[in-house]
Coordinates of C-alpha atoms in Angstrom, one line a residue:
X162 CA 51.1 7.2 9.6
X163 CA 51.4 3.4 10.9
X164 CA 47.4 3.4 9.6
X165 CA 48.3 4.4 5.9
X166 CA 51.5 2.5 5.8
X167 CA 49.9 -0.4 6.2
X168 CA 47.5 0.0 3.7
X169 CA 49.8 0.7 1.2
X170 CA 51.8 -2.4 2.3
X171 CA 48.7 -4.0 1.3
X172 CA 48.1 -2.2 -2.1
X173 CA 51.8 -3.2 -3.0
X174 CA 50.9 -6.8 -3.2
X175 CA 48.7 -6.0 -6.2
X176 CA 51.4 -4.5 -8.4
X177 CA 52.3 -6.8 -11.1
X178 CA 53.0 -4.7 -14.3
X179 CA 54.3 -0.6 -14.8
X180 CA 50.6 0.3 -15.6
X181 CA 49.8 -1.4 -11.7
X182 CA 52.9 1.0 -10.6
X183 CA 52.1 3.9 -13.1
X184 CA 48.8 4.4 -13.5
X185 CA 47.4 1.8 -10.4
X186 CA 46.3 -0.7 -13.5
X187 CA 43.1 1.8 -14.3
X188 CA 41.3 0.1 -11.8
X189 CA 39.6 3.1 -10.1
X190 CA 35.6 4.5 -10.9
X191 CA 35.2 8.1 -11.5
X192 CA 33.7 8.8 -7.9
X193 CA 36.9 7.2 -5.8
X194 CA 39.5 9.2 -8.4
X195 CA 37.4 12.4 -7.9
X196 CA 38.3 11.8 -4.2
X197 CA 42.0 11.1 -4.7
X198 CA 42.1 14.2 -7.1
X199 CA 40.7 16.1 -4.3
X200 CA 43.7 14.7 -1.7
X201 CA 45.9 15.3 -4.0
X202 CA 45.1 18.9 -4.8
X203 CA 44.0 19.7 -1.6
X204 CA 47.7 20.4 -0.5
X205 CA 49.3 21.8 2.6
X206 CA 48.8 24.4 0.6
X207 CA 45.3 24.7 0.8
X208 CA 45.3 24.1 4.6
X209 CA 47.8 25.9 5.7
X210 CA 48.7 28.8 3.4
X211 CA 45.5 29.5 2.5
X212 CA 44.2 29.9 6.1
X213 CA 47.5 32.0 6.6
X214 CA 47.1 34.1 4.1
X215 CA 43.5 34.6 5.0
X216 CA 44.2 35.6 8.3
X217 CA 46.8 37.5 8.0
X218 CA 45.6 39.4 4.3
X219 CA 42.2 39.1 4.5
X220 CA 40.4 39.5 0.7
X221 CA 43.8 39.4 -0.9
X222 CA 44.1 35.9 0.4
X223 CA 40.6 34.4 -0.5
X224 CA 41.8 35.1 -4.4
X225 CA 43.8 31.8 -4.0
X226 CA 41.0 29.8 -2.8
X227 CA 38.8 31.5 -5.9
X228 CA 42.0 30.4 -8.6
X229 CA 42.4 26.9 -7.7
X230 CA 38.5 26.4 -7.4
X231 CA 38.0 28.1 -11.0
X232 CA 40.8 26.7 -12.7
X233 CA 38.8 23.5 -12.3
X234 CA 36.4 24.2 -14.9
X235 CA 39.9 24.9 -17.2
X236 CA 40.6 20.9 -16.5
X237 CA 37.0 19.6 -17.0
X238 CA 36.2 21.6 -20.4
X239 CA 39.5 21.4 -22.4
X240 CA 41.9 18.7 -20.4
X241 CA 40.7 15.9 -18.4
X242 CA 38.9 13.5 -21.0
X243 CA 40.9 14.0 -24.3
X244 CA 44.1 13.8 -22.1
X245 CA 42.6 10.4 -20.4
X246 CA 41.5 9.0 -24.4
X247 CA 45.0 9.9 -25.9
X248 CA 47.9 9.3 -23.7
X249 CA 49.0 6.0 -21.1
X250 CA 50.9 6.8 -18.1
X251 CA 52.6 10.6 -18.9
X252 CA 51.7 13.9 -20.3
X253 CA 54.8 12.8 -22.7
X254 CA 52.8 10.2 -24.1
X255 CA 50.7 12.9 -25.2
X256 CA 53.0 15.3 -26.8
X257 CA 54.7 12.5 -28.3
X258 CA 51.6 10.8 -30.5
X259 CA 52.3 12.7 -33.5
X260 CA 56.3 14.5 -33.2
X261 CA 58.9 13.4 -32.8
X262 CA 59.5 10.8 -30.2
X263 CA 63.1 11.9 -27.9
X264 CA 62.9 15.8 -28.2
X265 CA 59.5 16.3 -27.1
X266 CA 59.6 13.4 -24.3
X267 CA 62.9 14.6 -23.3
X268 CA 61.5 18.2 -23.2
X269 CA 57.6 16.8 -21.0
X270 CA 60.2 15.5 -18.4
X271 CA 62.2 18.3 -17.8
X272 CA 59.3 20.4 -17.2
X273 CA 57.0 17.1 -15.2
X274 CA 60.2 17.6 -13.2
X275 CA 60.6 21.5 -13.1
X276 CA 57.0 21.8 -11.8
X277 CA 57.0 18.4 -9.4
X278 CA 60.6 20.2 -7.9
X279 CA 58.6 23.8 -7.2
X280 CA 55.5 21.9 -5.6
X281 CA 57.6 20.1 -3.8
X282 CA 59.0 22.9 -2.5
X283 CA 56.0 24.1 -0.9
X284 CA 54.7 20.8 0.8
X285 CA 57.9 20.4 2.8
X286 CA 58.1 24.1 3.6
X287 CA 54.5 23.2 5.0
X288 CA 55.8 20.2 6.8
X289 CA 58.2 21.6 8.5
X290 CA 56.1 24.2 10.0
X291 CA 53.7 22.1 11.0
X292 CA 55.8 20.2 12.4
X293 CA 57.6 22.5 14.2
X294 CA 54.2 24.2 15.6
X295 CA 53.6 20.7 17.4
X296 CA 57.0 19.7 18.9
X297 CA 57.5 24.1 19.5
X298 CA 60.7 24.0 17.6
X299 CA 61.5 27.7 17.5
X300 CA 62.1 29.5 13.9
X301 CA 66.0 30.0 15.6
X302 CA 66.3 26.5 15.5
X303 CA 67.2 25.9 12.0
X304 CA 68.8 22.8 12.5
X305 CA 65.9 21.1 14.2
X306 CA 63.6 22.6 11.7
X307 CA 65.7 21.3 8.9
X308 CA 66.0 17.4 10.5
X309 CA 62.0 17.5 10.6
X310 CA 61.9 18.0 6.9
X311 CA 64.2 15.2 6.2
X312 CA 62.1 12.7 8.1
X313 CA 59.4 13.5 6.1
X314 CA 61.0 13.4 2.8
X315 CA 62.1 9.9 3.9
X316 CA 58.6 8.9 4.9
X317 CA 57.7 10.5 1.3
X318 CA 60.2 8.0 -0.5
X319 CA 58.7 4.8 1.3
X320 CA 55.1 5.5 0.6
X321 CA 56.5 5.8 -3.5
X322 CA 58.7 3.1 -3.2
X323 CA 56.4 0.3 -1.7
X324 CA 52.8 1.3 -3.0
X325 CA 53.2 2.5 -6.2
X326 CA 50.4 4.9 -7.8
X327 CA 47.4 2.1 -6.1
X328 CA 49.0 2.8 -2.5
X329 CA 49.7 6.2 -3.2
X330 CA 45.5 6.9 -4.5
X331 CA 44.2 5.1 -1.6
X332 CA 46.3 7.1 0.9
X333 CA 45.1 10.5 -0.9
X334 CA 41.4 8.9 -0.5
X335 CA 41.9 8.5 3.1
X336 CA 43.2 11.8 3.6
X337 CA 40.9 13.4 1.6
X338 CA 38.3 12.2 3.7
X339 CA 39.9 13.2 6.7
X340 CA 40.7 16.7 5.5
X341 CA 37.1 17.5 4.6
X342 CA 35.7 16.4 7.7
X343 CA 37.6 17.7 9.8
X344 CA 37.9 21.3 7.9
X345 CA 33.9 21.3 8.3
X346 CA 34.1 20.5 12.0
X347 CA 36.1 23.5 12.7
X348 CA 34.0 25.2 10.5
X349 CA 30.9 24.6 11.9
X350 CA 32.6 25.2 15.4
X351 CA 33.9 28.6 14.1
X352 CA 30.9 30.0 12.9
X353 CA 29.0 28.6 16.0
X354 CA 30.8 30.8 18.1
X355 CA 29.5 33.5 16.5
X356 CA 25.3 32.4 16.1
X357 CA 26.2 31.3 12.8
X358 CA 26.9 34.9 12.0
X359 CA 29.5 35.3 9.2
X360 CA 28.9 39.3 9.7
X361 CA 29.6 39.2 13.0
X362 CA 33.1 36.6 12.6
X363 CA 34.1 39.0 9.8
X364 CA 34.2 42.2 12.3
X365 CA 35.5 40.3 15.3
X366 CA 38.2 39.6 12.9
X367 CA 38.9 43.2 12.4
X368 CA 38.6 44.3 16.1
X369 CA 40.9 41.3 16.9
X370 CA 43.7 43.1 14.3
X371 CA 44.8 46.6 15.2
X372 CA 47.5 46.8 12.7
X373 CA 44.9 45.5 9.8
X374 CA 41.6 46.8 10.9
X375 CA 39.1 47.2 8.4
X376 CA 42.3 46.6 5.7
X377 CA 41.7 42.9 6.0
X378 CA 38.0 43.1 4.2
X379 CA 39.4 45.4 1.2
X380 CA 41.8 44.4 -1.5
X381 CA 45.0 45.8 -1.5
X382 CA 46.2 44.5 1.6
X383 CA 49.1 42.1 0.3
X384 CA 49.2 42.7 -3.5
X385 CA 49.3 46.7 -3.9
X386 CA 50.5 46.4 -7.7
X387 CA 47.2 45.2 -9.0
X388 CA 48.9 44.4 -12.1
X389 CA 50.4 41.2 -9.7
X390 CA 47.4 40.2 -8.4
X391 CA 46.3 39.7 -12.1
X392 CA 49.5 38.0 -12.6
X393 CA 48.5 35.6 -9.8
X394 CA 45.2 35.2 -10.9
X395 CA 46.6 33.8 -14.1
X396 CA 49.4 31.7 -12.8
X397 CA 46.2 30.3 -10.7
X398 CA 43.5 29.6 -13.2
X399 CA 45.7 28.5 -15.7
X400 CA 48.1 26.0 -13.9
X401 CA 45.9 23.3 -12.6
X402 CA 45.2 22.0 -16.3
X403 CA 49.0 21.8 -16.4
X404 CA 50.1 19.9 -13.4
X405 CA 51.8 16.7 -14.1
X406 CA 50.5 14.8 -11.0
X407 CA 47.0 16.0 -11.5
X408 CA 47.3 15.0 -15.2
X409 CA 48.5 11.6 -14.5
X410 CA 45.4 10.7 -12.0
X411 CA 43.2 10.9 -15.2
X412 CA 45.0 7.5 -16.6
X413 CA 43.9 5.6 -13.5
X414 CA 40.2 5.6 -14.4
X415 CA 39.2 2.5 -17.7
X416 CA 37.4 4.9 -19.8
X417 CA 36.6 8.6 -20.7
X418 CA 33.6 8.9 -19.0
X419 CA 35.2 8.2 -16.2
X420 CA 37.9 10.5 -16.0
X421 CA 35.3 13.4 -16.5
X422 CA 33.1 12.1 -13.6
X423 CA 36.3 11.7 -11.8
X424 CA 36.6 16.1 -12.3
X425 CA 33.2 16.2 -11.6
X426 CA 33.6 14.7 -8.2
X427 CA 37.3 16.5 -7.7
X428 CA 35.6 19.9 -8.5
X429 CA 32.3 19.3 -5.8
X430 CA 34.7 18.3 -3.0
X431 CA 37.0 21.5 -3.7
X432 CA 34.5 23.7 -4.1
X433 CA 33.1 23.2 -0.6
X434 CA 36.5 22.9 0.8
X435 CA 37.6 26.5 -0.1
X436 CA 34.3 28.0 1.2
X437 CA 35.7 26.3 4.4
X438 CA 39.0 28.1 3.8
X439 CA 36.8 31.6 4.1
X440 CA 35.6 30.7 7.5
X441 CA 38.8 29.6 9.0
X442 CA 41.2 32.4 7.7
X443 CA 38.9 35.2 9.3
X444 CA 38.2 32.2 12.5
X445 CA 42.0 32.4 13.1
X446 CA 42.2 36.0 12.7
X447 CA 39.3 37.1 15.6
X448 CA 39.9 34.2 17.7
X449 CA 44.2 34.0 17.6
X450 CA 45.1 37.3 16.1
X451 CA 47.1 38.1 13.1
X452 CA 50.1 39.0 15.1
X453 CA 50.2 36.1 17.4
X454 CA 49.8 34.0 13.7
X455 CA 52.6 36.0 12.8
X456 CA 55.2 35.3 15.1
X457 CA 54.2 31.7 15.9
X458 CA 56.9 28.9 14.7
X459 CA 55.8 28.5 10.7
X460 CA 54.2 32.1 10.5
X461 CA 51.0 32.2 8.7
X462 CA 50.9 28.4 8.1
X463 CA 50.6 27.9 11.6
X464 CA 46.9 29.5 11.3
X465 CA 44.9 26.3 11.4
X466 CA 47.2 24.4 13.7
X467 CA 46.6 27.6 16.0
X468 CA 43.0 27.9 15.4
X469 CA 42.3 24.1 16.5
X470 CA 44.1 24.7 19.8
X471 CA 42.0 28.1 20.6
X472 CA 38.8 26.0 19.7
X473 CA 39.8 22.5 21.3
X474 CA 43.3 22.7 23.3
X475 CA 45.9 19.8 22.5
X476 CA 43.8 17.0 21.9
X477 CA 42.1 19.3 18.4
X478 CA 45.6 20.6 18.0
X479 CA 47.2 16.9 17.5
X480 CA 43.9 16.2 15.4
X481 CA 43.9 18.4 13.1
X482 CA 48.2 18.1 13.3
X483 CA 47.7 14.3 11.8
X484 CA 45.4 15.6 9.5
X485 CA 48.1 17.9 8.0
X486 CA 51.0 15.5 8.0
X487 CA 48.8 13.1 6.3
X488 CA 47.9 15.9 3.8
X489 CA 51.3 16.9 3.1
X490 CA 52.6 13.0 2.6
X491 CA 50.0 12.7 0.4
X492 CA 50.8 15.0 -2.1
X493 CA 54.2 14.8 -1.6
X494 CA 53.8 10.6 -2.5
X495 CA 51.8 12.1 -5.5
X496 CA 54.3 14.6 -6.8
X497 CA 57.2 12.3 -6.3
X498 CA 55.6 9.0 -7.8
X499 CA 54.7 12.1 -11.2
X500 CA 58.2 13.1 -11.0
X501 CA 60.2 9.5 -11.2
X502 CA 57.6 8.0 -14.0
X503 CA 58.0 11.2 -16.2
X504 CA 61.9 10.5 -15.9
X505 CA 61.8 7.0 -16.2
X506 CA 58.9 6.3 -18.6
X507 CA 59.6 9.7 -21.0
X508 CA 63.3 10.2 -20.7
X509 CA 65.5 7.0 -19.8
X510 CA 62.7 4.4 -21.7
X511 CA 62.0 6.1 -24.6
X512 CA 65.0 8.5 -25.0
X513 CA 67.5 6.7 -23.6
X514 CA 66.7 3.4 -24.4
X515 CA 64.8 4.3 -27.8
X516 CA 61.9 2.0 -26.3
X517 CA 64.2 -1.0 -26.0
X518 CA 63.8 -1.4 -22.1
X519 CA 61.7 -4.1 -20.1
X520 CA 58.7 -3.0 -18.4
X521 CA 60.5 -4.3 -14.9
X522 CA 63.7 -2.3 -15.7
X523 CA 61.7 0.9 -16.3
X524 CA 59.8 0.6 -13.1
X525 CA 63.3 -0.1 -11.2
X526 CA 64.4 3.2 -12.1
X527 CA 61.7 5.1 -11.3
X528 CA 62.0 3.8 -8.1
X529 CA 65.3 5.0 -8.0
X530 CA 64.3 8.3 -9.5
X531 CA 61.7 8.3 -6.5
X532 CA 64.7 8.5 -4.0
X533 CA 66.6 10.8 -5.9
X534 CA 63.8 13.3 -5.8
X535 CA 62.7 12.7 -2.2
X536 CA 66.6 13.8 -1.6
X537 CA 66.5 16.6 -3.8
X538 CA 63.2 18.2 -1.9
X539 CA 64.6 17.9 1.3
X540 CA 67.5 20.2 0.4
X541 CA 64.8 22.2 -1.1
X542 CA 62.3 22.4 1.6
X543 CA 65.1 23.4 3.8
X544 CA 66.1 26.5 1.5
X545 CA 62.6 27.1 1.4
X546 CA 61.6 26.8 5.1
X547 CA 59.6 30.2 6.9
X548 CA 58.0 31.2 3.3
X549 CA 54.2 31.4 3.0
X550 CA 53.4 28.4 1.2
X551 CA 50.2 29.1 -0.9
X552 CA 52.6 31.3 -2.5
X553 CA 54.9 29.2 -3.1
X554 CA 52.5 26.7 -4.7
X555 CA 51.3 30.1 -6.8
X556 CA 55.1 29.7 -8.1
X557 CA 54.5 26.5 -9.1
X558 CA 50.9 26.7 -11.2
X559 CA 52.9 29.5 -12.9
X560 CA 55.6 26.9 -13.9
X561 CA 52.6 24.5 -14.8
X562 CA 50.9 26.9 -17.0
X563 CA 54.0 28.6 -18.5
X564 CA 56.1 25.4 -19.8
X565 CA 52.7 22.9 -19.9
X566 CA 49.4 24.0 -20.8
X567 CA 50.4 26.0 -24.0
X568 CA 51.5 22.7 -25.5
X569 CA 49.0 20.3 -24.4
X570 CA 46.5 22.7 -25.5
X571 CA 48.2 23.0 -29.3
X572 CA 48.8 18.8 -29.4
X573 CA 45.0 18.9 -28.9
X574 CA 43.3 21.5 -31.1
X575 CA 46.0 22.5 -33.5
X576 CA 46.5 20.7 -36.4
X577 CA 49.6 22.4 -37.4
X578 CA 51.5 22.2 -34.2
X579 CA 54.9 20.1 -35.1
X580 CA 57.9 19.3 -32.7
X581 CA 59.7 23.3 -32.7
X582 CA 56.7 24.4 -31.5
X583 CA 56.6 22.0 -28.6
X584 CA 60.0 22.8 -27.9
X585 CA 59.8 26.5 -28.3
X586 CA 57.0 26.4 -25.9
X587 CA 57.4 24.1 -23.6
X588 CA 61.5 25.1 -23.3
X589 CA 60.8 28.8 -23.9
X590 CA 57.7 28.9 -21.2
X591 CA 59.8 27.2 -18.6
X592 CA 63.2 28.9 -18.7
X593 CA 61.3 32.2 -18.7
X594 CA 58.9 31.7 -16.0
X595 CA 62.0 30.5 -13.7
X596 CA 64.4 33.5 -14.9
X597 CA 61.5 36.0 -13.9
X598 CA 61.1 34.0 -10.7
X599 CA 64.9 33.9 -9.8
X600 CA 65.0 37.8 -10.7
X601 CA 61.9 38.5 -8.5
X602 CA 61.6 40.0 -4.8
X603 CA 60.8 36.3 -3.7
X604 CA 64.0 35.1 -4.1
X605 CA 66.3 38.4 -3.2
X606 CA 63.8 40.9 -2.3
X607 CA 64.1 42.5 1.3
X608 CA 61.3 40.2 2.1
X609 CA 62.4 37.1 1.1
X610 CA 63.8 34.1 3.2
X611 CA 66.0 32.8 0.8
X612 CA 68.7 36.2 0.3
X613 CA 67.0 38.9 1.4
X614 CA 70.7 41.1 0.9
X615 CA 70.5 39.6 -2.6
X616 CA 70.1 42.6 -4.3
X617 CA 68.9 40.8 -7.9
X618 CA 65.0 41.5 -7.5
X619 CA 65.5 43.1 -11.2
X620 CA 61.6 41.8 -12.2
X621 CA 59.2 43.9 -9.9
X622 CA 56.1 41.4 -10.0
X623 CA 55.9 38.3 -7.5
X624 CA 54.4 36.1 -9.8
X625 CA 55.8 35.5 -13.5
X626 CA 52.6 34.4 -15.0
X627 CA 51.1 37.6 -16.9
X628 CA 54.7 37.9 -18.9
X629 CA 55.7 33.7 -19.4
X630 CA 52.3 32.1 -20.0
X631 CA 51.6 34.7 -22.8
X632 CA 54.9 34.2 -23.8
X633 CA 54.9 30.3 -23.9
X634 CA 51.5 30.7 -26.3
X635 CA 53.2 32.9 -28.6
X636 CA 57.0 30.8 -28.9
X637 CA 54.8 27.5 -29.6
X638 CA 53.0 29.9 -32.6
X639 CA 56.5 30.7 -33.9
X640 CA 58.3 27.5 -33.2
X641 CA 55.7 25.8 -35.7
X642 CA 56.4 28.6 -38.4
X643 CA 59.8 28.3 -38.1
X644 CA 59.8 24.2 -38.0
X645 CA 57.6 24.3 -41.0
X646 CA 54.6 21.9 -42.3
X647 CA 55.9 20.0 -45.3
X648 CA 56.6 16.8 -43.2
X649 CA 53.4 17.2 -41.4
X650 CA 51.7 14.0 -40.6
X651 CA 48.1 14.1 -41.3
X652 CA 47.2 10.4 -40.8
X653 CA 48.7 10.7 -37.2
X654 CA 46.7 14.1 -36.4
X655 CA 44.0 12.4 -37.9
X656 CA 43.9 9.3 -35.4
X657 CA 45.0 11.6 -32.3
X658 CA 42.2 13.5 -33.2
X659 CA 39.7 10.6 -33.2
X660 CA 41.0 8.7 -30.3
X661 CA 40.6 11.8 -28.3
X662 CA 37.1 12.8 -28.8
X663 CA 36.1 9.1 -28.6
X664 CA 38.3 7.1 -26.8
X665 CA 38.9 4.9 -29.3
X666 CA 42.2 2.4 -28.9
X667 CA 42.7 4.5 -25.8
X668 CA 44.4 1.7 -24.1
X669 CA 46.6 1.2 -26.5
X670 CA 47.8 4.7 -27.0
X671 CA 51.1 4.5 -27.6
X672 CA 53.1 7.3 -29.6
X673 CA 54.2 5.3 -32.7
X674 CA 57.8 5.8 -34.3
X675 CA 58.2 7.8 -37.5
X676 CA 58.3 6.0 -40.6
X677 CA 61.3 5.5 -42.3
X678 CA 62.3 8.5 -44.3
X679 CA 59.6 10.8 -42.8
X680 CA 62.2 13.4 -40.9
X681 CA 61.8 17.1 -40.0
X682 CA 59.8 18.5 -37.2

């Protein structure tokens, strides 16, 4: 902590201007982004819910390591590079280019936010077991559970507030490093126990789980309905093209080209991760047990943490500890840093304010935004405490892919696309995909954590995403119908459509005002 604090002291010095705070003043190559694209998506998430869910699900748990690894190729093929070429600091700026400038900006930051609040969510449930692993705070003790989450939700607001997006990238750079290495370490250890043997780990695993047994190599083990394992599967593939903090790493790269190597990179150093993931879920099941994972402070995120101290005793333990607090600050900083820009540069700047605001004063409130958030995840996180977190981050991609991709993706390629459509979708996506959640047996279901004697789980599936992303595509088809064409604006689709397949004016890409007279959607 002390290490990364004091380099983004040192990054803060550079930030003179709101693209040095936004967007870390495009100073990155494609090779150091791809890193911090990696830290940043390589959340708590990854680490500790996947390994969880692994160990305690077998199969049914590798399917999230295969959807955030595939929905890479989503990003690279249809996101990352036109995104980079059109907007400036926001997805806003994007939606914005050729509609109408409060509605639609208003609309990208309450779903940024939305998405940044349910992601969130997951990284301090993560903390907080961790956490609570290490200083063997029982899962009774809600109390001291809950004052761990609020010191890391502080930590979260001063890495924001002091290093801006520069100190945030180099901290994610750091700890991507960190998390890699270390991730193959206990790989390699793993699989050494067993001659290098993946046969032989996979049925120690099943010996060393009576209640599973041979269960935890077959589907069907966590997701009986297979109709929610497609659902997940969805939510998955779908979502990372829609994230708002991965979206925004694309406009700290100076050109195109850059931003596409910068995938390239992201999608080598995930891809080897998750084969990791394999090794460690079914490491932690033969060598700690399933059960023993089970009732361990944090439940099934306490996997890893519990598999470094079976291979390595305390000092591997606090290891691979730091390397999971730094993992969860990171994204966390990332997240937080997405969530106060969208608010201050989409909402109060250009809605608010009409565009009338200093670059200084807009930066000021997204520093305030930064704290307000920070506060507004703690309570959160502490809601949300004991829940697998992979899942939770499932909840979130299908927030992403509902209320964000369906838009971004008809800004892009469809000519027609006007202002209701952008609402209908982006509106209609995101209110649907949180009803369904709220209605779901996460939230009231007997096993839920939240209000288990709720009583509300009305929506049978765990994950929204086969009902609202649909849904989202179709409301942005008939929000443009229903808005009409006869005030369309070719010239403007015309020079989005140029600038984004060639990066032309790219740096100056700001969404221009309607001329006088021209109203409508």
């Amino acid at each position: 902590m002390l290490v990364t604090l004091y380099v983004v002291y040192r990054a803060s010095r550079t930030n003179r201007s709101a693209s040095d705070y936004y967007a870390a003043g495009r100073s990155f190559t494609g090779p150091q982004n791809g890193v911090a694209i990696a830290g940043d998506y390589l959340s708590a998430a990854s680490f500790l819910g996947i390994a969880g869910a692994i160990a305690l699900n077998g199969y049914d748990g590798f399917l999230y390591s295969v959807g955030f690894l595939v929905a890479w190729l989503v990003a690279l093929l249809l996101v990352a590079e036109l995104l980079r070429n059109t907007g400036k600091f926001t997805m806003g700026d994007v939606l914005a280019f050729r509609m109408r400038q409060r509605p639609v900006r208003a609309a990208a930051a309450t779903s940024t936010l939305a998405v940044s609040f349910f992601y969130l969510l997951a990284q301090m449930a993560g903390a907080g077991g961790l956490i609570a692993l290490l200083l063997q705070i029982p899962n009774s003790d809600r109390f001291g559970q809950s004052v761990v989450i609020a010191v890391v939700g502080l930590i979260m607001v001063v890495y924001v507030l002091v290093g801006g997006m520069k100190g945030t990238t180099y901290v994610q750079m750091i700890k991507a490093a960190l998390l890699i290495v270390s991730a193959a370490a206990m790989t390699a250890w793993v699989l050494g126990i067993v001659g290098f043997n993946l046969s032989e780990l996979l049925g120690r695993a099943v010996e060393n789980s009576p209640e599973r047994g041979a269960d935890l190599l077959s589907p069907g083990l966590q997701y009986t309905n297979p109709v929610d394992f497609i659902s997940l599967g969805l939510a998955l593939v779908l979502g990372t093209a829609g994230l708002p903090h991965i979206l925004m790493r694309f406009y700290t790269v100076p050109t195109s080209t850059e931003a596409r190597r910068s995938v390239v990179w992201a999608i080598w150093l995930i891809g080897l991760f998750y084969l990791f993931t394999l090794v460690l879920g079914y490491g932690a099941a033969a060598l700690v047990c399933p059960e023993n994972i089970a009732a361990a402070p944090g439940g099934a995120n306490s996997a890893a943490p519990l598999l470094a101290y079976r291979l390595g005793g305390e000092i591997l333990l606090g290891i691979i500890s730091a390397v999971a607090f730094a993992t969860i600050l990171a994204v966390v900083a990332g997240l937080t840093i997405t969530a106060s820009a969208s608010f201050a540069h989409d909402f109060y700047a250009n809605v608010v304010k009409r565009g009338a605001v200093s670059p200084d004063a807009e930066v000021r409130v997204a520093r305030f935004t930064a704290l307000v958030v920070g506060c507004v995840a703690i309570a959160g996180g502490i809601l949300v405490n004991g829940i697998n977190i992979a899942f939770l981050v499932a909840l979130a991609f299908a927030v992403a892919a509902s209320a964000n991709l369906p838009t971004i993706l008809y800004s892009l390629f469809w000519k027609r696309f006007n202002t209701t459509g952008a609402l209908f979708s982006i509106y209609g996506g995101l209110t649907s995909c949180v009803l369904l959640i709220v209605f779901s047996p996460v939230v009231s279901g007997p096993q839920s954590v939240m209000f288990p004697d709720g009583g509300w789980d009305l929506f049978p599936l765990e994950n929204p995403g086969i009902v609202s992303i649909p849904l989202s595509f179709l409301l942005g088809v008939i929000g443009t119908f229903v808005g009409g064409s006869k005030n369309f604006d070719h010239e403007k689709y015309a020079e989005m459509e140029v600038r984004s397949l060639t990066g032309a004016g790219a740096e100056k890409a700001v969404a221009h005002r309607r001329a006088p007279g021209l109203t409508g959607p």
